[in-house]
Amino acid sequence: MTQQPLAYFDNAASTQPMHVSMPDAIWGNANSPHGQGQHSKHYLLVAKTSIANLFGMTNQPDSVLCVSGGTEASNMVLSGKWDLVLSTQMEHEATLRTLKQKATAPASILLPNNTDGCIDIPASTVLIRNLKQKYKKPVGVLLSVIWVNNEIGTIQTEADLLLLYNELNATLPPGSKVRVHLDAVQAVGHVPLSLAPNGNLHFVHYISVSAHKWHGPMGIGFLISKDHTALNPLLYGGSQQGGLRPGTEPVALVVRASLVLHYVLSHLADAERAMQKHTTTIRRALEPFISNGTVLLTGHSTHRSANHLSFCVKNAEGKDIIAALGRCNIAVSSGSACTSNSNLPSHVLLACKIPAAYLYGAVRITSSMMTTTAEVTRLCRVLILVLSHIQGKSLS
Ligand SMILES: Cc1ncc(COP(=O)(O)O)c(C=O)c1O
């Protein structure tokens, strides 16, 4: 039997690399004074300026700290000079584990959430107001939130995030430094994102992003930072990037990441529409299974990433569903790729109080701007067969 071509629906884990034509060989050390080094330095500056511009930090290349990926970007900002970090229970491990490093981590509070993955604003407001009793002198406080959740696709609204930021400013003693960090790793290429004074994230000070989530290369990510003063280096070495992130900059990776980002963001509106169409088609295929309770959709129904569909299947194992689709060369996942070796239920699903019968049956289907309608049709056909089989088994 001939193998069908791969239909790839795991774009939240990583994306298919996009071909872009690159400038001539870029290999000199950007810190070397000779021509080859200066050639690299020029490309690095152009690429960082382009990335800064695309995220609304117009002509501020120094706001772009080149790091290895989203994990390092978030580690860096969370390990800054903070007295307190407010975050959520639904963060990626890159945040949760950093906050658990007792030796280095500041005090932290995890804000409560609703079952749809949105922050519970009334309960969080009460928690924030209670800080008035605790802090009498100016403090450094970071609000760090996963903007688009990697497992359930929920997007925290800008209005809610701004409200929490304003509440912190109103509660903490005058002179306190309140900063906002968004883990925007799953947002780029799916949601418009601008840190500009008139942008949708004007009140945000830092974002973590990772190029392999937008069809760029693996091993390069960026911490976009409006103000480096609270940041500490995680590594010690040379004076690159002001000593904040020493090590020779991987110029070719940065250039490639910036070119792909430019392409992806200039096609965002069309891509979002196409991905929404795919998601709606897959959701329709699930409809009979949703109405009889076999499938439970997870995350928020409307505040969610257009490319993302997540659900749990009753009394099933997500890994069996993934394997069944995999036999037809269709790639989906059960949640976060970073925790896929764990047999424990996802901390995000637990935080969303997903009923026990569904907890192990998580499936995540994420498309990209490269996904085709033919791939979606094939996925739906196979998914219906797999779910009908599971349903039949649990009825018998
Ligand atoms: C929301 C989120 N944050 C952080 C990361 C870590 O990014 P990276 O793999 O680039 O270190 C991921 C990766 O899946 C993610 O989905």
CSV table of C-alpha atoms and ligand atoms in Angstrom, one decimal:
chain,number,residue,atom,x,y,z
A,1,MET,CA,0.0,0.0,0.0
A,2,THR,CA,1.4,3.4,-0.9
A,3,GLN,CA,2.0,5.7,2.0
A,4,GLN,CA,-0.1,9.0,1.9
A,5,PRO,CA,2.0,12.2,2.2
A,6,LEU,CA,2.4,13.7,5.6
A,7,ALA,CA,-0.5,15.8,6.8
A,8,TYR,CA,1.0,17.9,9.5
A,9,PHE,CA,-1.3,19.3,12.2
A,10,ASP,CA,1.2,19.8,15.1
A,11,ASN,CA,2.2,23.4,14.4
A,12,ALA,CA,2.0,24.4,18.0
A,13,ALA,CA,5.0,22.1,18.6
A,14,SER,CA,7.0,23.3,15.6
A,15,THR,CA,6.4,24.4,12.0
A,16,GLN,CA,7.6,23.3,8.7
A,17,PRO,CA,10.5,25.5,7.7
A,18,MET,CA,9.8,28.0,5.0
A,19,HIS,CA,12.2,28.7,2.2
A,20,VAL,CA,13.4,32.2,1.9
A,21,SER,CA,16.2,33.4,-0.3
A,22,MET,CA,19.0,34.5,2.0
A,23,PRO,CA,21.7,37.1,1.3
A,24,ASP,CA,25.2,35.8,0.3
A,25,ALA,CA,27.1,33.7,2.9
A,26,ILE,CA,26.9,35.3,6.4
A,27,TRP,CA,29.5,33.8,8.6
A,28,GLY,CA,31.9,36.4,10.1
A,29,ASN,CA,31.9,37.1,13.8
A,30,ALA,CA,29.8,40.3,14.2
A,31,ASN,CA,32.2,41.5,16.8
A,32,SER,CA,35.3,41.2,14.6
A,33,PRO,CA,36.7,44.5,13.2
A,34,HIS,CA,37.6,43.2,9.8
A,35,GLY,CA,35.4,43.3,6.7
A,36,GLN,CA,33.9,39.9,7.1
A,37,GLY,CA,32.9,40.7,10.7
A,38,GLN,CA,31.5,44.0,9.8
A,39,HIS,CA,29.6,42.4,6.9
A,40,SER,CA,27.9,40.1,9.5
A,41,LYS,CA,27.4,43.0,11.9
A,42,HIS,CA,25.5,44.9,9.2
A,43,TYR,CA,23.2,42.0,8.5
A,44,LEU,CA,22.6,41.5,12.2
A,45,LEU,CA,21.6,45.1,12.7
A,46,VAL,CA,19.3,45.1,9.7
A,47,ALA,CA,17.7,41.8,10.9
A,48,LYS,CA,17.3,43.1,14.5
A,49,THR,CA,15.8,46.4,13.3
A,50,SER,CA,13.4,44.5,11.1
A,51,ILE,CA,12.3,42.2,14.0
A,52,ALA,CA,11.9,45.2,16.3
A,53,ASN,CA,9.8,47.1,13.7
A,54,LEU,CA,7.6,44.0,13.1
A,55,PHE,CA,6.8,43.9,16.9
A,56,GLY,CA,6.1,47.6,17.1
A,57,MET,CA,9.5,48.7,18.5
A,58,THR,CA,10.3,50.9,15.6
A,59,ASN,CA,14.0,51.5,15.0
A,60,GLN,CA,15.0,50.0,18.3
A,61,PRO,CA,17.2,47.0,17.4
A,62,ASP,CA,18.6,46.9,20.9
A,63,SER,CA,15.2,46.0,22.2
A,64,VAL,CA,15.7,42.6,20.5
A,65,LEU,CA,17.8,40.2,22.6
A,66,CYS,CA,18.8,37.1,20.6
A,67,VAL,CA,18.5,33.9,22.6
A,68,SER,CA,18.1,30.2,21.9
A,69,GLY,CA,14.3,30.1,22.0
A,70,GLY,CA,11.2,30.8,24.0
A,71,THR,CA,12.4,28.9,27.0
A,72,GLU,CA,15.5,31.0,27.4
A,73,ALA,CA,13.6,34.3,26.7
A,74,SER,CA,11.1,33.5,29.5
A,75,ASN,CA,13.9,32.2,31.9
A,76,MET,CA,15.7,35.5,31.4
A,77,VAL,CA,12.8,37.8,32.2
A,78,LEU,CA,11.6,35.7,35.1
A,79,SER,CA,15.1,35.7,36.6
A,80,GLY,CA,15.2,39.5,36.7
A,81,LYS,CA,15.3,41.8,39.6
A,82,TRP,CA,11.7,41.2,40.9
A,83,ASP,CA,10.4,41.0,44.5
A,84,LEU,CA,7.3,39.2,43.2
A,85,VAL,CA,6.1,37.5,40.1
A,86,LEU,CA,2.4,37.1,39.4
A,87,SER,CA,1.7,34.4,36.8
A,88,THR,CA,-0.9,31.7,36.2
A,89,GLN,CA,-1.3,27.9,36.6
A,90,MET,CA,-1.6,27.5,32.9
A,91,GLU,CA,1.9,28.5,31.9
A,92,HIS,CA,4.4,26.6,29.9
A,93,GLU,CA,6.9,24.6,31.9
A,94,ALA,CA,9.5,27.3,30.9
A,95,THR,CA,7.8,29.6,33.3
A,96,LEU,CA,6.5,27.2,36.0
A,97,ARG,CA,9.8,25.5,36.5
A,98,THR,CA,11.7,28.7,36.5
A,99,LEU,CA,9.4,30.0,39.3
A,100,LYS,CA,10.0,26.7,41.2
A,101,GLN,CA,13.8,27.2,41.3
A,102,LYS,CA,13.9,28.1,44.9
A,103,ALA,CA,17.5,29.3,44.9
A,104,THR,CA,17.0,32.0,42.3
A,105,ALA,CA,13.3,32.6,41.9
A,106,PRO,CA,11.5,35.6,43.4
A,107,ALA,CA,8.3,35.1,45.4
A,108,SER,CA,5.4,34.1,43.1
A,109,ILE,CA,1.7,34.0,43.1
A,110,LEU,CA,-0.3,31.9,40.5
A,111,LEU,CA,-3.5,33.7,39.6
A,112,PRO,CA,-6.7,31.6,39.4
A,113,ASN,CA,-8.4,30.8,36.1
A,114,ASN,CA,-11.8,29.8,34.8
A,115,THR,CA,-12.5,26.4,33.1
A,116,ASP,CA,-12.1,28.0,29.7
A,117,GLY,CA,-8.5,29.0,30.5
A,118,CYS,CA,-9.2,32.7,30.9
A,119,ILE,CA,-7.7,34.4,34.0
A,120,ASP,CA,-10.4,34.7,36.7
A,121,ILE,CA,-10.4,38.5,36.8
A,122,PRO,CA,-12.6,39.1,39.9
A,123,ALA,CA,-10.7,36.6,42.0
A,124,SER,CA,-7.3,37.8,40.8
A,125,THR,CA,-8.3,41.4,41.5
A,126,VAL,CA,-9.0,40.4,45.1
A,127,LEU,CA,-5.6,38.7,45.4
A,128,ILE,CA,-3.9,41.8,44.0
A,129,ARG,CA,-5.7,44.2,46.4
A,130,ASN,CA,-4.6,42.0,49.3
A,131,LEU,CA,-1.0,42.9,48.4
A,132,LYS,CA,-1.6,46.3,49.9
A,133,GLN,CA,-1.2,44.9,53.4
A,134,LYS,CA,2.0,43.1,52.5
A,135,TYR,CA,4.0,45.7,50.6
A,136,LYS,CA,4.6,49.1,52.3
A,137,LYS,CA,7.8,50.1,50.4
A,138,PRO,CA,8.3,50.3,46.6
A,139,VAL,CA,8.7,46.9,45.0
A,140,GLY,CA,9.6,45.4,41.6
A,141,VAL,CA,6.7,43.2,40.4
A,142,LEU,CA,6.4,41.2,37.1
A,143,LEU,CA,3.1,40.1,35.7
A,144,SER,CA,4.0,37.1,33.5
A,145,VAL,CA,1.3,35.5,31.4
A,146,ILE,CA,1.1,33.0,28.6
A,147,TRP,CA,-0.8,35.0,26.0
A,148,VAL,CA,-1.9,32.1,23.7
A,149,ASN,CA,-2.0,28.9,25.6
A,150,ASN,CA,-0.1,26.1,23.8
A,151,GLU,CA,-2.3,23.3,25.0
A,152,ILE,CA,-5.8,24.8,24.8
A,153,GLY,CA,-5.4,27.8,22.5
A,154,THR,CA,-7.1,30.3,24.9
A,155,ILE,CA,-6.0,33.9,24.4
A,156,GLN,CA,-6.0,36.2,27.3
A,157,THR,CA,-7.7,39.4,26.2
A,158,GLU,CA,-5.7,42.6,26.1
A,159,ALA,CA,-8.5,44.3,28.2
A,160,ASP,CA,-8.1,41.7,31.0
A,161,LEU,CA,-4.3,42.0,31.0
A,162,LEU,CA,-4.4,45.8,31.1
A,163,LEU,CA,-6.9,45.6,33.9
A,164,LEU,CA,-4.5,43.5,36.0
A,165,TYR,CA,-1.6,45.8,35.2
A,166,ASN,CA,-3.6,48.9,36.2
A,167,GLU,CA,-4.8,47.1,39.4
A,168,LEU,CA,-1.2,46.4,40.4
A,169,ASN,CA,-0.2,50.0,39.8
A,170,ALA,CA,-3.1,51.2,41.8
A,171,THR,CA,-2.4,48.8,44.7
A,172,LEU,CA,1.4,48.8,45.1
A,173,PRO,CA,3.2,51.6,47.0
A,174,PRO,CA,4.1,54.7,44.8
A,175,GLY,CA,7.6,54.2,43.2
A,176,SER,CA,7.0,50.5,42.6
A,177,LYS,CA,8.1,49.1,39.2
A,178,VAL,CA,5.3,47.0,37.7
A,179,ARG,CA,6.2,45.3,34.4
A,180,VAL,CA,4.3,42.9,32.1
A,181,HIS,CA,5.8,39.9,30.3
A,182,LEU,CA,3.8,37.8,27.8
A,183,ASP,CA,4.9,34.4,26.7
A,184,ALA,CA,3.9,35.1,23.1
A,185,VAL,CA,5.5,32.0,21.6
A,186,GLN,CA,2.2,30.6,20.3
A,187,ALA,CA,0.9,34.0,19.2
A,188,VAL,CA,3.3,35.0,16.4
A,189,GLY,CA,1.8,34.4,13.0
A,190,HIS,CA,-1.7,33.9,14.5
A,191,VAL,CA,-2.6,37.0,16.4
A,192,PRO,CA,-1.6,40.6,15.6
A,193,LEU,CA,1.0,41.8,18.1
A,194,SER,CA,2.4,45.3,18.6
A,195,LEU,CA,4.2,46.8,21.5
A,196,ALA,CA,4.0,50.3,19.9
A,197,PRO,CA,2.4,53.2,22.0
A,198,ASN,CA,-0.7,52.8,19.9
A,199,GLY,CA,-0.4,49.0,19.5
A,200,ASN,CA,-2.7,46.3,21.0
A,201,LEU,CA,0.1,45.4,23.6
A,202,HIS,CA,1.2,49.0,24.3
A,203,PHE,CA,1.2,48.2,28.1
A,204,VAL,CA,3.5,45.2,27.7
A,205,HIS,CA,7.2,45.5,28.5
A,206,TYR,CA,8.6,42.1,27.4
A,207,ILE,CA,7.6,39.3,25.0
A,208,SER,CA,9.2,35.9,24.5
A,209,VAL,CA,9.0,34.5,20.9
A,210,SER,CA,10.6,31.6,19.2
A,211,ALA,CA,11.4,31.4,15.4
A,212,HIS,CA,10.6,27.7,14.9
A,213,LYS,CA,6.9,28.4,15.7
A,214,TRP,CA,6.7,30.8,12.7
A,215,HIS,CA,8.3,28.6,10.1
A,216,GLY,CA,11.8,29.9,11.0
A,217,PRO,CA,14.8,28.0,12.1
A,218,MET,CA,15.1,26.1,15.4
A,219,GLY,CA,17.6,27.3,18.0
A,220,ILE,CA,16.8,31.0,17.8
A,221,GLY,CA,14.3,33.1,19.7
A,222,PHE,CA,14.0,36.6,21.0
A,223,LEU,CA,13.2,38.4,24.2
A,224,ILE,CA,11.8,41.7,23.0
A,225,SER,CA,12.4,44.1,25.9
A,226,LYS,CA,11.4,47.7,26.3
A,227,ASP,CA,13.6,48.2,29.4
A,228,HIS,CA,16.6,46.0,30.1
A,229,THR,CA,17.3,47.5,33.6
A,230,ALA,CA,15.5,44.8,35.5
A,231,LEU,CA,17.1,41.9,33.5
A,232,ASN,CA,20.1,39.8,34.7
A,233,PRO,CA,22.2,37.7,32.4
A,234,LEU,CA,21.7,33.9,32.6
A,235,LEU,CA,25.2,33.3,31.1
A,236,TYR,CA,28.5,34.9,31.7
A,237,GLY,CA,31.1,35.6,28.9
A,238,GLY,CA,31.8,38.3,26.4
A,239,SER,CA,30.2,41.7,25.9
A,240,GLN,CA,27.8,40.8,23.2
A,241,GLN,CA,24.3,42.2,23.6
A,242,GLY,CA,25.5,44.5,26.3
A,243,GLY,CA,26.8,41.5,28.3
A,244,LEU,CA,23.2,40.5,29.0
A,245,ARG,CA,23.4,37.6,26.6
A,246,PRO,CA,27.0,36.9,25.9
A,247,GLY,CA,28.2,34.5,23.2
A,248,THR,CA,28.8,35.0,19.4
A,249,GLU,CA,25.4,36.0,17.8
A,250,PRO,CA,24.2,33.3,15.3
A,251,VAL,CA,23.8,35.9,12.6
A,252,ALA,CA,22.6,33.6,9.8
A,253,LEU,CA,19.8,32.3,12.1
A,254,VAL,CA,18.7,35.8,13.1
A,255,VAL,CA,18.6,36.9,9.5
A,256,ARG,CA,16.6,33.8,8.4
A,257,ALA,CA,14.2,34.3,11.4
A,258,SER,CA,13.7,37.9,10.4
A,259,LEU,CA,13.0,37.2,6.7
A,260,VAL,CA,10.5,34.5,7.5
A,261,LEU,CA,8.8,36.7,10.2
A,262,HIS,CA,8.4,39.4,7.7
A,263,TYR,CA,6.8,37.1,5.2
A,264,VAL,CA,4.5,35.5,7.8
A,265,LEU,CA,3.3,38.8,9.3
A,266,SER,CA,2.7,40.4,5.9
A,267,HIS,CA,0.3,37.5,5.1
A,268,LEU,CA,-1.2,37.3,8.6
A,269,ALA,CA,-4.8,38.4,7.8
A,270,ASP,CA,-5.2,36.0,4.9
A,271,ALA,CA,-3.5,33.2,6.8
A,272,GLU,CA,-5.7,33.7,9.8
A,273,ARG,CA,-8.8,33.5,7.7
A,274,ALA,CA,-7.6,30.3,6.0
A,275,MET,CA,-6.6,28.7,9.4
A,276,GLN,CA,-10.0,29.7,10.9
A,277,LYS,CA,-11.7,28.0,8.0
A,278,HIS,CA,-9.7,24.8,8.6
A,279,THR,CA,-10.4,24.9,12.3
A,280,THR,CA,-14.2,25.4,11.7
A,281,THR,CA,-14.2,22.4,9.3
A,282,ILE,CA,-12.5,20.1,11.8
A,283,ARG,CA,-14.8,21.3,14.6
A,284,ARG,CA,-17.9,20.6,12.4
A,285,ALA,CA,-16.6,17.0,11.9
A,286,LEU,CA,-16.4,16.7,15.7
A,287,GLU,CA,-20.0,18.0,16.2
A,288,PRO,CA,-21.8,14.6,16.6
A,289,PHE,CA,-19.1,13.4,19.1
A,290,ILE,CA,-19.4,16.7,21.0
A,291,SER,CA,-23.2,16.5,21.2
A,292,ASN,CA,-23.2,12.9,22.6
A,293,GLY,CA,-20.4,13.7,25.1
A,294,THR,CA,-17.6,11.6,23.6
A,295,VAL,CA,-15.7,14.8,22.9
A,296,LEU,CA,-15.2,17.8,25.2
A,297,LEU,CA,-13.7,20.9,23.6
A,298,THR,CA,-11.2,22.6,25.7
A,299,GLY,CA,-10.2,26.3,26.0
A,300,HIS,CA,-12.3,29.3,25.3
A,301,SER,CA,-14.9,29.1,22.4
A,302,THR,CA,-14.0,32.5,20.9
A,303,HIS,CA,-10.9,34.0,22.6
A,304,ARG,CA,-8.7,31.4,21.0
A,305,SER,CA,-6.0,31.2,18.3
A,306,ALA,CA,-7.5,30.7,14.8
A,307,ASN,CA,-5.2,27.7,14.1
A,308,HIS,CA,-5.9,25.8,17.3
A,309,LEU,CA,-8.5,23.1,18.1
A,310,SER,CA,-8.1,21.2,21.3
A,311,PHE,CA,-10.4,18.6,22.8
A,312,CYS,CA,-10.5,15.6,25.2
A,313,VAL,CA,-12.0,12.2,24.3
A,314,LYS,CA,-14.0,10.4,27.1
A,315,ASN,CA,-12.4,7.3,28.5
A,316,ALA,CA,-9.6,7.3,25.9
A,317,GLU,CA,-5.9,7.8,25.8
A,318,GLY,CA,-4.7,10.8,23.7
A,319,LYS,CA,-1.6,8.8,22.7
A,320,ASP,CA,-3.8,6.0,21.2
A,321,ILE,CA,-5.6,8.6,19.0
A,322,ILE,CA,-2.4,10.1,18.0
A,323,ALA,CA,-1.0,6.7,17.1
A,324,ALA,CA,-4.1,5.8,15.1
A,325,LEU,CA,-3.8,9.0,13.0
A,326,GLY,CA,-0.1,8.5,12.7
A,327,ARG,CA,-0.7,5.2,11.0
A,328,CYS,CA,-2.4,7.2,8.2
A,329,ASN,CA,0.6,9.7,8.2
A,330,ILE,CA,-1.4,12.4,9.9
A,331,ALA,CA,0.5,14.2,12.7
A,332,VAL,CA,-1.4,15.7,15.7
A,333,SER,CA,-0.4,15.9,19.3
A,334,SER,CA,-1.9,15.4,22.7
A,335,GLY,CA,-0.9,18.7,24.2
A,336,SER,CA,2.5,20.2,24.9
A,337,ALA,CA,5.4,18.5,23.1
A,338,CYS,CA,7.6,19.4,26.0
A,339,THR,CA,5.7,17.2,28.4
A,340,SER,CA,4.7,14.4,26.0
A,341,ASN,CA,6.9,11.9,27.8
A,342,SER,CA,4.9,12.3,31.0
A,343,ASN,CA,2.1,9.9,31.9
A,344,LEU,CA,0.6,12.5,34.2
A,345,PRO,CA,-2.5,14.5,33.1
A,346,SER,CA,-1.7,18.0,31.9
A,347,HIS,CA,-1.4,20.7,34.5
A,348,VAL,CA,-3.3,23.0,32.2
A,349,LEU,CA,-6.3,20.6,31.9
A,350,LEU,CA,-6.2,20.1,35.7
A,351,ALA,CA,-6.2,23.9,36.2
A,352,CYS,CA,-9.2,24.1,33.9
A,353,LYS,CA,-11.0,21.4,36.0
A,354,ILE,CA,-11.6,19.0,33.1
A,355,PRO,CA,-13.6,16.1,34.4
A,356,ALA,CA,-11.5,13.0,35.3
A,357,ALA,CA,-13.0,10.8,32.5
A,358,TYR,CA,-11.6,13.1,29.8
A,359,LEU,CA,-8.2,14.0,31.4
A,360,TYR,CA,-6.1,11.4,29.6
A,361,GLY,CA,-7.8,11.8,26.2
A,362,ALA,CA,-6.3,15.1,25.1
A,363,VAL,CA,-5.9,15.9,21.4
A,364,ARG,CA,-4.5,19.1,19.9
A,365,ILE,CA,-4.8,19.9,16.2
A,366,THR,CA,-2.9,22.9,15.0
A,367,SER,CA,-2.8,24.1,11.4
A,368,SER,CA,-0.5,26.7,9.8
A,369,MET,CA,-0.5,28.9,6.8
A,370,MET,CA,0.9,25.9,4.9
A,371,THR,CA,-2.0,23.6,5.7
A,372,THR,CA,-4.2,22.7,2.7
A,373,THR,CA,-7.9,21.9,2.4
A,374,ALA,CA,-7.1,18.5,1.1
A,375,GLU,CA,-5.1,17.7,4.3
A,376,VAL,CA,-8.0,18.9,6.4
A,377,THR,CA,-10.5,16.7,4.5
A,378,ARG,CA,-8.2,13.7,5.0
A,379,LEU,CA,-7.8,14.5,8.7
A,380,CYS,CA,-11.6,14.8,9.2
A,381,ARG,CA,-12.2,11.5,7.4
A,382,VAL,CA,-9.7,9.6,9.6
A,383,LEU,CA,-10.6,11.4,12.8
A,384,ILE,CA,-14.3,10.4,12.4
A,385,LEU,CA,-13.3,6.8,11.9
A,386,VAL,CA,-11.0,6.8,14.9
A,387,LEU,CA,-13.6,8.5,17.2
A,388,SER,CA,-16.4,6.2,16.0
A,389,HIS,CA,-14.3,3.2,16.9
A,390,ILE,CA,-13.6,4.6,20.4
A,391,GLN,CA,-17.2,5.4,20.9
A,392,GLY,CA,-18.3,1.9,19.7
A,393,LYS,CA,-15.8,0.3,22.2
A,394,SER,CA,-17.1,2.3,25.1
A,395,LEU,CA,-20.7,1.5,24.2
A,396,SER,CA,-20.0,-2.2,23.9
B,1,LIG,C1,3.8,28.8,25.1
B,1,LIG,C2,5.2,28.3,24.9
B,1,LIG,N1,6.1,28.9,25.7
B,1,LIG,C3,7.4,28.5,25.6
B,1,LIG,C4,7.8,27.5,24.8
B,1,LIG,C5,9.2,27.1,24.7
B,1,LIG,O1,9.8,27.5,23.5
B,1,LIG,P1,11.1,26.9,22.9
B,1,LIG,O2,10.8,25.5,22.5
B,1,LIG,O3,11.4,27.7,21.7
B,1,LIG,O4,12.2,27.0,23.9
B,1,LIG,C6,6.9,26.8,24.0
B,1,LIG,C7,7.2,25.6,23.2
B,1,LIG,O5,6.4,24.8,22.8
B,1,LIG,C8,5.5,27.2,24.1
B,1,LIG,O6,4.5,26.6,23.4
